[in-house]
Structure formats: C-alpha cells, structure tokens
Coordinates of C-alpha atoms in Angstrom, one line a residue:
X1 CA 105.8 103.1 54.9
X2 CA 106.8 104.3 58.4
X3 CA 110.2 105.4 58.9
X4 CA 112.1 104.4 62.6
X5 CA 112.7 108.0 64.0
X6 CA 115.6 109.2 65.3
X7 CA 116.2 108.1 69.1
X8 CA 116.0 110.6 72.2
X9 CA 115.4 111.2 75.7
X10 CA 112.9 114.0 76.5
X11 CA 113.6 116.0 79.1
X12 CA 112.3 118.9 80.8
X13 CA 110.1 118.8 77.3
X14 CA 113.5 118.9 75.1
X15 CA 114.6 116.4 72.8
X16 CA 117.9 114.8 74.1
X17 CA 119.8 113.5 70.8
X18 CA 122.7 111.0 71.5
X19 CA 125.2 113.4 70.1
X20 CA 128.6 112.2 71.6
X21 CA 127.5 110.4 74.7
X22 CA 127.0 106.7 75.3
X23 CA 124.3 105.0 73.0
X24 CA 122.8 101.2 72.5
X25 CA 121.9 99.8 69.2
X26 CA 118.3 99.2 68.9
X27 CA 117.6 96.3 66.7
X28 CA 115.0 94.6 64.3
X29 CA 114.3 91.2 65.7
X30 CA 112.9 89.9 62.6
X31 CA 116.2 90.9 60.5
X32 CA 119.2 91.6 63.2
X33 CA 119.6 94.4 61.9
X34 CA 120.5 97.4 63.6
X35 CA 117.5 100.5 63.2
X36 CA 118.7 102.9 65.7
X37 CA 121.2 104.8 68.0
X38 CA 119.5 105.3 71.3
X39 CA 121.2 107.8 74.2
X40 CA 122.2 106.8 77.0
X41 CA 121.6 109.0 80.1
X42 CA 124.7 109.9 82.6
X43 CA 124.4 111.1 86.2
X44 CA 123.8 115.1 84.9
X45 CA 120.5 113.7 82.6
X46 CA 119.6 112.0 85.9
X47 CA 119.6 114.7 87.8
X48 CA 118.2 117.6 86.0
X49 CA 115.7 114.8 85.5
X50 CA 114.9 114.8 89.1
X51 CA 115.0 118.6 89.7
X52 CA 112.5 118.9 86.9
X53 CA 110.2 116.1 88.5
X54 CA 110.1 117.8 91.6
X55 CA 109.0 121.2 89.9
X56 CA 106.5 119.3 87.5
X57 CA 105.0 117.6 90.9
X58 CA 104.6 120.9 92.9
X59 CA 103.0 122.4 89.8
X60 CA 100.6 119.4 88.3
X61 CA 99.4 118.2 92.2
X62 CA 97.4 122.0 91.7
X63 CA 95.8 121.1 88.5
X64 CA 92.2 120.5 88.6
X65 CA 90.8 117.4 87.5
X66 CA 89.4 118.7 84.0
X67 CA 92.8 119.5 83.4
X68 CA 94.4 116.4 84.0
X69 CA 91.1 114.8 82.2
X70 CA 91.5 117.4 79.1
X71 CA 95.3 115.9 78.6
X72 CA 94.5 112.7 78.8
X73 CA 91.3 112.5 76.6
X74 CA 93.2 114.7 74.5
X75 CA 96.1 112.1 74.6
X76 CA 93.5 109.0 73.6
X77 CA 92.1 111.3 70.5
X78 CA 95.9 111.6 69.1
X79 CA 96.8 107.6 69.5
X80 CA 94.0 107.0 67.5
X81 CA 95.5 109.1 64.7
X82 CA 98.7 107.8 65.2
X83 CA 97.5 104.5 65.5
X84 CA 99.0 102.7 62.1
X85 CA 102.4 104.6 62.6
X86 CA 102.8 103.8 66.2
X87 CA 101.7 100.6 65.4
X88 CA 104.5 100.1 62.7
X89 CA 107.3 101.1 65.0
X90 CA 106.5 99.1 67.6
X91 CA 106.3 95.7 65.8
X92 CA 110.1 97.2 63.9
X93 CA 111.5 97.3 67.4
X94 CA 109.5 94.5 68.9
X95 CA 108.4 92.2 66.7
X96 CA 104.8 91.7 67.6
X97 CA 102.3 91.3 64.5
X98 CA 101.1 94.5 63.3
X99 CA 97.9 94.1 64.2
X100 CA 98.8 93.1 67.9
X101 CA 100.4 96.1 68.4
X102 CA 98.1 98.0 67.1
X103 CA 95.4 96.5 69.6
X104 CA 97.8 98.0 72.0
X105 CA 97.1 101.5 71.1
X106 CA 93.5 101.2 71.8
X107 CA 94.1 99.6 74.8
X108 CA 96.0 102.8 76.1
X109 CA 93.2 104.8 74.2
X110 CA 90.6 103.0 76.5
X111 CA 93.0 103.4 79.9
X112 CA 94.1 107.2 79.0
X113 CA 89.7 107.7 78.3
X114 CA 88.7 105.7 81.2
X115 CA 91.8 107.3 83.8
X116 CA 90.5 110.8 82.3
X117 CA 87.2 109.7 83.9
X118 CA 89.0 108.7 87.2
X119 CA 89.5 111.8 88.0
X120 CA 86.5 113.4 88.9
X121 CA 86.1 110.2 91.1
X122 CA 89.0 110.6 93.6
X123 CA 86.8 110.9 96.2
X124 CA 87.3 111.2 100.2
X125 CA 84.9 111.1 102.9
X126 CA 83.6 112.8 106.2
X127 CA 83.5 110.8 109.4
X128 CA 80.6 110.8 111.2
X129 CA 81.7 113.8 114.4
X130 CA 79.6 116.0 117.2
X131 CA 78.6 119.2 116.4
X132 CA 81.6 121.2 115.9
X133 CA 83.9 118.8 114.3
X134 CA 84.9 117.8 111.2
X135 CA 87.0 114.8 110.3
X136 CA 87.8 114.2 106.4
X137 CA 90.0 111.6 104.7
X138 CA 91.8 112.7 101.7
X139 CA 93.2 111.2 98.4
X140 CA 96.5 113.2 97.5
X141 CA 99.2 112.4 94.6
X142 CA 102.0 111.0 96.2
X143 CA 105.0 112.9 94.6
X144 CA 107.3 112.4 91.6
X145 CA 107.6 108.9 90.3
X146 CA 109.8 106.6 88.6
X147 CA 108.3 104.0 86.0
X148 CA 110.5 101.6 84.3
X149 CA 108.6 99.4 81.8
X150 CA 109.4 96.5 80.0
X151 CA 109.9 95.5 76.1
X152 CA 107.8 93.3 76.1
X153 CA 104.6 95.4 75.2
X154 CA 106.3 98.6 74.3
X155 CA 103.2 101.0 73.6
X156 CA 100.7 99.5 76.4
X157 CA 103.2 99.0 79.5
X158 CA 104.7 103.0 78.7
X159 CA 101.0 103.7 79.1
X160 CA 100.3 102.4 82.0
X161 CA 103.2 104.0 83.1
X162 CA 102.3 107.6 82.3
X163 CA 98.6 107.2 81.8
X164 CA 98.0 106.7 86.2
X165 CA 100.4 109.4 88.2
X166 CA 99.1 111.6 85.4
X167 CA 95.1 111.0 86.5
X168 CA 96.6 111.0 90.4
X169 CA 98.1 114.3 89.9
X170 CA 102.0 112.9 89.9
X171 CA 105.3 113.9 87.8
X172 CA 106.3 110.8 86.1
X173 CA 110.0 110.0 85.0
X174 CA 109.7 107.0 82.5
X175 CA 112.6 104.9 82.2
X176 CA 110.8 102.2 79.3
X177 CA 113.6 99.1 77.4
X178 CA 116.0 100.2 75.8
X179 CA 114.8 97.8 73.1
X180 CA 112.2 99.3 72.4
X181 CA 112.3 103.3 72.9
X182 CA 110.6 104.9 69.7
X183 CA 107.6 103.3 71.1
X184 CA 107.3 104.5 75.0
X185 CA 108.6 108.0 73.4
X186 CA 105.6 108.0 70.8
X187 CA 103.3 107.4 73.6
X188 CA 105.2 110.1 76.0
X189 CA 104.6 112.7 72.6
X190 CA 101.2 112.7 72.5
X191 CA 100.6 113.7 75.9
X192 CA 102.8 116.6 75.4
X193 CA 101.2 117.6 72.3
X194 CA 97.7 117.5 74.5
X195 CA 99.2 120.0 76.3
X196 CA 100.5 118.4 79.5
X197 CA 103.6 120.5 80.8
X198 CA 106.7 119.2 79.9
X199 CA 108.1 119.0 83.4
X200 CA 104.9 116.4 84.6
X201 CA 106.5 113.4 82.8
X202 CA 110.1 112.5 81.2
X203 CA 111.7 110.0 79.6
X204 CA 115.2 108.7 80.0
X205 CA 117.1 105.9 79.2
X206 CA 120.6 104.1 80.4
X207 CA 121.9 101.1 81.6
X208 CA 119.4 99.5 83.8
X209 CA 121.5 99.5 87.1
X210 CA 122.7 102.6 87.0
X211 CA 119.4 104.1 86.3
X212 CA 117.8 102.5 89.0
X213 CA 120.2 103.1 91.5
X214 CA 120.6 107.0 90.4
X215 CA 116.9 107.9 90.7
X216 CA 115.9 105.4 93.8
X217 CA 118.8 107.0 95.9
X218 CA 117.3 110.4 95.9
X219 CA 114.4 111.3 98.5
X220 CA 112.7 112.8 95.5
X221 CA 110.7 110.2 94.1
X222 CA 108.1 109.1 96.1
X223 CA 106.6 106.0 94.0
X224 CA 108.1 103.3 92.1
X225 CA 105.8 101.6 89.3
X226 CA 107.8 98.8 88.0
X227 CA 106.6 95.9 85.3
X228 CA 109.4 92.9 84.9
X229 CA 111.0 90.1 86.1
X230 CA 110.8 88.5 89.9
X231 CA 114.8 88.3 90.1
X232 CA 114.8 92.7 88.9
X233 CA 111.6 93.3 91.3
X234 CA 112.7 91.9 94.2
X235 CA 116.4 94.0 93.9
X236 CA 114.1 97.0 93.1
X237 CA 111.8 96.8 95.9
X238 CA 115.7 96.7 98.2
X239 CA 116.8 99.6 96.7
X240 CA 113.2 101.5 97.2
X241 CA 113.1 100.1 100.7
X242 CA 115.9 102.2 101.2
X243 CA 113.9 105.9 101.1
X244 CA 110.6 104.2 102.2
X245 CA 109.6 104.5 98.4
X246 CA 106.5 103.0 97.5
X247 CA 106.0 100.5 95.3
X248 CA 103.5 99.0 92.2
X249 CA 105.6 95.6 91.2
X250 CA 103.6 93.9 88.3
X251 CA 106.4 90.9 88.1
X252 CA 107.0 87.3 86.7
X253 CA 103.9 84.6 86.5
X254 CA 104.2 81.1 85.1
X255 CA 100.6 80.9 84.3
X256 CA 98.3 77.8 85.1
X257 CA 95.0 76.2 83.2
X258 CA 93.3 73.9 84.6
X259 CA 91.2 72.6 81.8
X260 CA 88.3 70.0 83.1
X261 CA 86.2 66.9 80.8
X262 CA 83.2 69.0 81.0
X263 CA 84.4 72.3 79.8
X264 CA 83.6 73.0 76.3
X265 CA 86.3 71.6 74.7
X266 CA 86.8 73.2 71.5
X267 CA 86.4 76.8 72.4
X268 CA 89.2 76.0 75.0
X269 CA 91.2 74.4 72.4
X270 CA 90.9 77.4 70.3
X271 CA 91.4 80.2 73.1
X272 CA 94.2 78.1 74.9
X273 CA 96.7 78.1 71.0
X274 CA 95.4 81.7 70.2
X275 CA 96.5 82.6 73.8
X276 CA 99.9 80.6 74.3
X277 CA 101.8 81.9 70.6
X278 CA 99.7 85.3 71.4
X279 CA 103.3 88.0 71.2
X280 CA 105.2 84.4 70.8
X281 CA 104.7 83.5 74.5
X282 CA 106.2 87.2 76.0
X283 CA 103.6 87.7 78.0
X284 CA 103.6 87.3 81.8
X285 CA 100.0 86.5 82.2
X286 CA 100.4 84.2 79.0
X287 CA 98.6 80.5 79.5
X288 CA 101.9 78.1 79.8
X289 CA 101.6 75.3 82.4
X290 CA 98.4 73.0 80.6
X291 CA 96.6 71.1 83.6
X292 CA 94.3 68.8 82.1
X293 CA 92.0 66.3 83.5
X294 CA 93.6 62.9 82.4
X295 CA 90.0 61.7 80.2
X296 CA 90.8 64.2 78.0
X297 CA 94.2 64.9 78.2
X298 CA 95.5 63.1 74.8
X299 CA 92.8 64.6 72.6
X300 CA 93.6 68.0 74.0
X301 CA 97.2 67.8 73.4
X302 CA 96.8 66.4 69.7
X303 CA 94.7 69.4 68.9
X304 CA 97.1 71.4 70.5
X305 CA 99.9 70.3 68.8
X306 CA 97.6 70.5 65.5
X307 CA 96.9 74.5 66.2
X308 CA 100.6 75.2 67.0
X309 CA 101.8 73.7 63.5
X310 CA 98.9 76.1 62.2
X311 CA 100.8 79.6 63.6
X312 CA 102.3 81.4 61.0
X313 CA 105.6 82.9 61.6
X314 CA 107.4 85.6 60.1
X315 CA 107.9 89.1 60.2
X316 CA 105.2 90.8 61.7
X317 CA 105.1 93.2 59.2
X318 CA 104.0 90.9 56.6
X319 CA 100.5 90.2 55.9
X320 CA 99.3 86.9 57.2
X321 CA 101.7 86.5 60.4
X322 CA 100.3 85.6 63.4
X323 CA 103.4 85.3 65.2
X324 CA 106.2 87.7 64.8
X325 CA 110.0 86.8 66.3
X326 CA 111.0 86.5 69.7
X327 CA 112.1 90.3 70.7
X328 CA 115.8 89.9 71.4
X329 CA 118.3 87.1 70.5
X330 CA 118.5 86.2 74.6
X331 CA 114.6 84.8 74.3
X332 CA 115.6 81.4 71.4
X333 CA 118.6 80.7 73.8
X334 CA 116.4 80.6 76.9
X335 CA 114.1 78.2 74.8
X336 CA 116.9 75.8 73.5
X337 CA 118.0 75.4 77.3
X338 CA 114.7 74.7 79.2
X339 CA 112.8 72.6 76.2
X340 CA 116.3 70.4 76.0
X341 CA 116.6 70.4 79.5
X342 CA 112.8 68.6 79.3
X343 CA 113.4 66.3 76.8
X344 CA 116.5 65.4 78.4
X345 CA 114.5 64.4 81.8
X346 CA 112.2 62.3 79.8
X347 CA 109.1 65.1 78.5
X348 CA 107.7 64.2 74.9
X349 CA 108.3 67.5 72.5
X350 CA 105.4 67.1 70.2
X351 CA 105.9 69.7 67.7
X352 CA 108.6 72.8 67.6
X353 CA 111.9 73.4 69.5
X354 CA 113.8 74.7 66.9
X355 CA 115.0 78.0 65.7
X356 CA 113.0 79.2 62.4
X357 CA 115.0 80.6 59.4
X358 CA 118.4 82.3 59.0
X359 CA 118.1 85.7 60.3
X360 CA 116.2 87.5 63.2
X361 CA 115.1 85.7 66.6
X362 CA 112.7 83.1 65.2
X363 CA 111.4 80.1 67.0
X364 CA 108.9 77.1 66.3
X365 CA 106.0 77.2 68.3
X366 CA 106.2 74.6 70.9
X367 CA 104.5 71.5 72.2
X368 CA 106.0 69.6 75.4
X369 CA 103.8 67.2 77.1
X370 CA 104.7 64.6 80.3
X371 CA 106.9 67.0 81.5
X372 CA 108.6 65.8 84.9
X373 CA 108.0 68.0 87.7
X374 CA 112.3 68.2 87.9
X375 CA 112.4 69.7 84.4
X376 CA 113.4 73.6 85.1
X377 CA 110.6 74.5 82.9
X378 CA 108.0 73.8 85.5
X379 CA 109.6 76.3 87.7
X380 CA 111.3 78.8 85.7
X381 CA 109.1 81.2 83.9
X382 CA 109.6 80.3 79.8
X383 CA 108.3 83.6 78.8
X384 CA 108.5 82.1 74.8
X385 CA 106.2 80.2 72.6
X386 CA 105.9 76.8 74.2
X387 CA 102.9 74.7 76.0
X388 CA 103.7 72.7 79.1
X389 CA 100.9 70.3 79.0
X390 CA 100.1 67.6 81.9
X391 CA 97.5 65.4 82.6
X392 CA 95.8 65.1 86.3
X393 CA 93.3 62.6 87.5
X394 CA 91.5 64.6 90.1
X395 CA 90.6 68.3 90.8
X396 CA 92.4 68.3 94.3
X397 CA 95.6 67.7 92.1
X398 CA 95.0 70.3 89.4
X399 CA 94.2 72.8 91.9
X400 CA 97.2 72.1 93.8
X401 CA 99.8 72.1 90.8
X402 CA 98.3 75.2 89.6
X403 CA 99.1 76.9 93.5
X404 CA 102.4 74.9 93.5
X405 CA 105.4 77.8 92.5
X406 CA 105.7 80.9 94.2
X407 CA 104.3 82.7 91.4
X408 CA 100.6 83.8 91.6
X409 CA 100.2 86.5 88.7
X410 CA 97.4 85.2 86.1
X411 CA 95.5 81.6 86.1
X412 CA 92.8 80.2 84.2
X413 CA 90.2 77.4 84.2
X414 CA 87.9 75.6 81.8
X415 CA 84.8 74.1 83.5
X416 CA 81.4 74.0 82.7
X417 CA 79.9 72.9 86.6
X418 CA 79.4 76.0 88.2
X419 CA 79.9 75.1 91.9
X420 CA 83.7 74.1 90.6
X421 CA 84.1 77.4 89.0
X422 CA 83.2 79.0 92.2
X423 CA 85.9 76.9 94.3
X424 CA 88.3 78.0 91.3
X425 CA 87.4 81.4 91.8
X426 CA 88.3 80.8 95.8
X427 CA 91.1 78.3 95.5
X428 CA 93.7 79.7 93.1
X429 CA 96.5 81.7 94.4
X430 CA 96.0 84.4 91.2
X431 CA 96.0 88.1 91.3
X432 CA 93.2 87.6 88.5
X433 CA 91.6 84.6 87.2
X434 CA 90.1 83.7 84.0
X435 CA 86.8 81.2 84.0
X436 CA 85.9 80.2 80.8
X437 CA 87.9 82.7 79.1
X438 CA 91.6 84.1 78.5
X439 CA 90.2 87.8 78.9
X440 CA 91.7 89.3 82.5
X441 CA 92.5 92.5 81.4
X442 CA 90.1 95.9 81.1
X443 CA 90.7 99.7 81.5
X444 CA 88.3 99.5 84.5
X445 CA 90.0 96.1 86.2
X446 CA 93.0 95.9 88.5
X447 CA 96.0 93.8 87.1
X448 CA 98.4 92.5 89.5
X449 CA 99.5 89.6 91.1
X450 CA 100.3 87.8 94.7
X451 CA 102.9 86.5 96.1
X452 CA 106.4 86.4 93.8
X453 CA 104.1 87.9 91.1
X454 CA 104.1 91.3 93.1
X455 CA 101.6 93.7 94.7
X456 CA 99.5 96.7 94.3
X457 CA 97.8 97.0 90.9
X458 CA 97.5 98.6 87.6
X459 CA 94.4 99.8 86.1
X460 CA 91.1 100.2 87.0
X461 CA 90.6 103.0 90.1
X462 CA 93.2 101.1 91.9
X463 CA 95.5 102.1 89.1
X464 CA 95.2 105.9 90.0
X465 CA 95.1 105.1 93.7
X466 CA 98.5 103.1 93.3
X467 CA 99.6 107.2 92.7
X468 CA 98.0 108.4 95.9
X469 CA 98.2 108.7 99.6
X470 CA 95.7 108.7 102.1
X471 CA 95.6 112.1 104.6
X472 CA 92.9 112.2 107.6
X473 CA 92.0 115.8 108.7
X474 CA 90.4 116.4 112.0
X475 CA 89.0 120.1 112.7
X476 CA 87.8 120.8 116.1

C-alpha cells in the first residue's frame, strides 16, 4: 500500500522540509484525519524562489526544442510507472476514486507527449518584402512564470501547470493547494528526474494571499497561469495588472445542458449522472444547470433521480466507489446552504441533501428540480454533487437560460436535428461546447472559457502559445 510522503517545497532542485517554520495540516477527506505536515514558505523561500526563476529562464529560453521534448517525453514515460502510486496519493489527499485519479495521470501523460511534440511546431513566418528585406515574426517564451493550481484535480491541473512554459521554453514557479501538495510535487519529481534543470520549475507553498501578492509584486515574473474561482481570478488578474503581467485565467463555470425530445434519450440520461457525481460535482466544467424541453422533462428527472440513488459512495480507496468525499469539510457546508436555500424558495429535492456517514466530508448525491430562478443556486456556482434540473417549453428559452449568468466556461446539448446543433454550436456563450457528448477536453484542444469564466487557454498549441510572445524583425 502506498505510503503519504513526507511534505516539501522544492526549490532551486532541493527538498525544503518544514523543519521549524510555519506548516498546514493536510487531511484525509474520507476520514478527517490529519496525513501530513506541509511547509509553509516565508518572504526568504519567495525570493530565492524568484532569483532562481530568473536564472532557470535565461538558461532554459536557450534549450533546443529536443531538449525541452526529451524532458517531457521523458516525464510522460515516468508517470506511467508511477501511475498506481501517484494515483493512491492523490485520491488520500483528495478523495477522488482511485481510478479517476488515476485517469488523471494519463491525461498529463498525453499533454506532457503531445506538448513534447509542440515543440518542434513553434513556428514563425516571413512576410512577403522587396529584394533586400527581410521581415520575420517570432514566437519567444515569455519569462518566468507563476502557476497556482487548484485542489480540485491535484495531478492533472499541476500538469498543466508545468507541462506548457516547459514546451514554451519558460521557468515555472508552482504554487499548487495546499490540500493537496504530495500530488503537484509527484508530478514536479518526475520532470526533474527526466533531467530538466532544477532551476526551470519550483514548487512552493504558503498562505494563498501572501503568496500571491509576494511573487506578482516583483517585475520578474512575466506570466500568470491561474486555475480557480471567479471571486480569486478577478483579485489576481488586479494584482498582475499591476506589472503588466500576463495572464491564463481558467475560472468558475456553472455549466448548462440543454437536453431536447429528440436527442437520444437514454445515452443522455446515462452521460448526464456519470458526468454530474463525476469527482462528486468538483469540477468547473461539470454538467449542473439541467435545461430540458418540457415533453420530456419528468421522465428525465425520474431517471435522473433513479441513477443518482445508484452512485456509490465511500472512500475512494475502496473497491466499488464511484464517488469518493467532497475534498474539504468547506464543500458539505456550501451544499446544506444552497440546496436549503432552494427548498426553502419552493424547488422539489428529489433524492439526497444530506451528509453521508460519521466521519470524512461525505454527501448524498443530489436531485433538485423546479428550482426558482431566485434560489442562489441558479447563480452561485455549487461546485458539489447536485443536479439543477428545469423544464423549458421552447428552444429560444433554453438557449437563453443556458447564456443567462455571467459565466461562459463549459455547456452542453443533446439534440439529434442537426441544423439545431449547428445554432447550438453558434448560440451558446461557452469557451467549449459539448454536442452529443460530455467529452470537451483533449491534449490537442484549447480549454478555457468567456466572459466571468476567464480568458486565454490551456492545452492544445494554444496551451504552449499562452507561454509565448510574439516579436516582428525587420532587416533592411
């Protein structure tokens, strides 16, 4: 059985214990109990931090791209190997069935292998000029840069993290949740151990705040990458704004379906329960707001409410789970305020709102239906296990409830007329938008979202390009 490892920043390549400075507790969320002792970095950490992202930068923007390709292929081959063990951890600190987080190790295999690939493509090009002239544009890393990365997938968001300025030819300082550190920290290892210098990428962690504030003061970092919440983005993308520091901001969603008489009704059944209790609901492109034409609406919330009694919860360690714990004891509060807040303003809770068991940060998989547009749960992002599910009598209506909040991160739609699916495709306000199918993600896609869901992207070449800076050079 895998052991939780000892807790440490990595800096400069060196293993920073917590020794007699500040430390968090990191805990189980399927017992409460506490697993580890995680250090907390002070100013100092910060900045020798910085001083050794600025040396990594000026000595990885020279390596060639087989280099950078060599450590990240090299990288992919030793997740793969590590796979059950990094797997393990992450569901200890997280909570996640084991085999979900083990899907997220070979979804960083697959970005690290397809990003290794990336960089023999960072191509310019030559203008068109007279005789005499030459006139290039330029891709070029765009300098140290600062990645903070949420709990709530702890191996794939640390990848992304690392996997991209390391293709663009950046120094990376990772700043991942202090929930869940042993996991970003496995994934930082094995790129050292496939030989990328140990000044190109770091890992620190601290209070939030002060972190923040510490490294997006100094003119060093170039780029911030940042994964989490709206309210967190938006003070983020201040504090950047201050240095003209760019930005990646993958933040909060509140994700629409739109699910239509003539779609094929059981495979959306099916893909809308396995999607919704998928990481119990911590997901910010997870399916929550149900818009469903009214002819079918009852049916479809019956046999939704029918799949969610079917989730088996428990540890995620435990063979047969399908849906481990919520990750800290925050989440079950946040559910017992907005599904009572629902009920209270008249929406009929068909199955769940309750905590589950005696210990750890269990909840019921949840069913609301008829919610009232005044309930706080159809603006505030639930990020838990619970459906919102609606009827609508007219396309118009769905379409316009699905572009009604601010957030425009992930949506979906069930339909089997194809001229509908193509004023889907045009009509919702999504960064990325799933037809038929829950699947949004790839190595080779861009994820990101408009509006108060954020800008720029991850993945795909847009990923590596998110690291980059454009330079015209005209020779007469």
């Amino acid at each position: 059985m895998t052991q939780y490892p000892r807790l440490h920043m990595i800096i400069n390549g060196e293993q920073v214990p917590a020794g007699s400075r500040r430390t968090s507790d990191v805990v189980n969320p399927a017992t409460g109990e506490v697993i580890g002792k995680l250090p907390l970095a002070d100013a100092a950490d910060l900045d020798r931090a910085l001083e050794v992202a600025e040396e990594g930068f000026a000595l990885w923007r020279k390596s060639t791209p087989q280099e950078r390709a060599h450590v990240l292929t090299g990288a992919a081959r030793l997740m793969l190997e590590r796979a059950d063990d990094m797997a393990r951890i992450a569901t200890m600190e997280q909570g996640k069935p084991f085999a979900e987080a083990r899907i997220e190790v070979m979804m960083n295999v697959g970005l690290f292998n397809f990003y290794a690939g990336e960089c023999s493509r960072l191509y310019g090009r030559e203008l068109v000029r007279p005789e005499g002239m030459r006139s290039t544009v330029r891709w070029e890393p765009v300098g140290p840069v600062a990645a903070f990365a949420p709990w709530n997938f702890p191996l794939g968001n640390p990848g992304r993290k690392l996997g991209a300025p390391i293709a663009a030819g950046c120094s990376v300082i990772l700043k991942c949740a202090e929930e869940t550190p042993a996991s970003a920290l496995g994934v930082l290892q094995c790129l050292l151990d496939a030989g990328l210098p140990p000044s190109v990428a770091q890992a620190v962690f601290g209070v939030p705040d002060e972190v923040s504030r510490h490294l997006l003061a100094s003119p060093i970092i170039r780029k911030l990458s940042f994964t989490g919440s709206t309210v967190v983005g938006k003070h983020l993308a201040k504090l950047a704004a201050d240095n003209m520091i760019r930005t990646t901001m993958e933040l909060g969603g509140h994700g629409p379906v739109l699910v239509f008489a003539d779609a094929d009704f059981d495979k959306a059944l099916a893909t809308a329960v396995g999607g919704k209790y998928r990481n119990a609901g911590q997901v910010c492109v997870s399916p929550t707001r149900f818009i469903v034409e009214e002819s079918i609406f009852e049916r479809f919330r019956d046999g939704f409410i029918e799949g969610a009694k079917k989730v088996v919860v428990g540890n995620g360690l435990d063979e047969g789970t399908t849906m481990g714990p919520m990750a800290n004891p925050r989440r079950p509060e946040a559910m017992d305020r907005l599904i009572g807040d629902a009920v209270a303003k008249g929406a009929k809770l068909g199955t769940g709102g309750e905590r589950v068991g005696n210990q750890g940060y269990f909840y019921a998989p949840s069913v609301l239906s008829e919610v009232p547009l005044d309930a706080e749960i159809m603006h505030e992002e639930p990020f838990g296990p619970v459906a919102i599910i609606n009827p609508f009598k007219a396309e118009d209506a769905m379409i316009a409830e699905a572009n009604r909040l601010p957030y425009g991160l992930a949506a979906y739609a069930w339909t089997n007329d194809v001229q509908r699916q193509r004023r889907l495709a045009a009509q919702l306000e999504a960064g990325m938008v799933g037809i038929n199918s829950h699947m949004i993600g790839g190595a080779d896609a861009p994820f990101g979202g408009v509006k108060w869901s954020g800008h720029g992207s991850e993945d795909g070449p847009e990923g590596v390009k998110a690291c980059m800076v454009l330079k015209a050079v005209h020779e007469g």
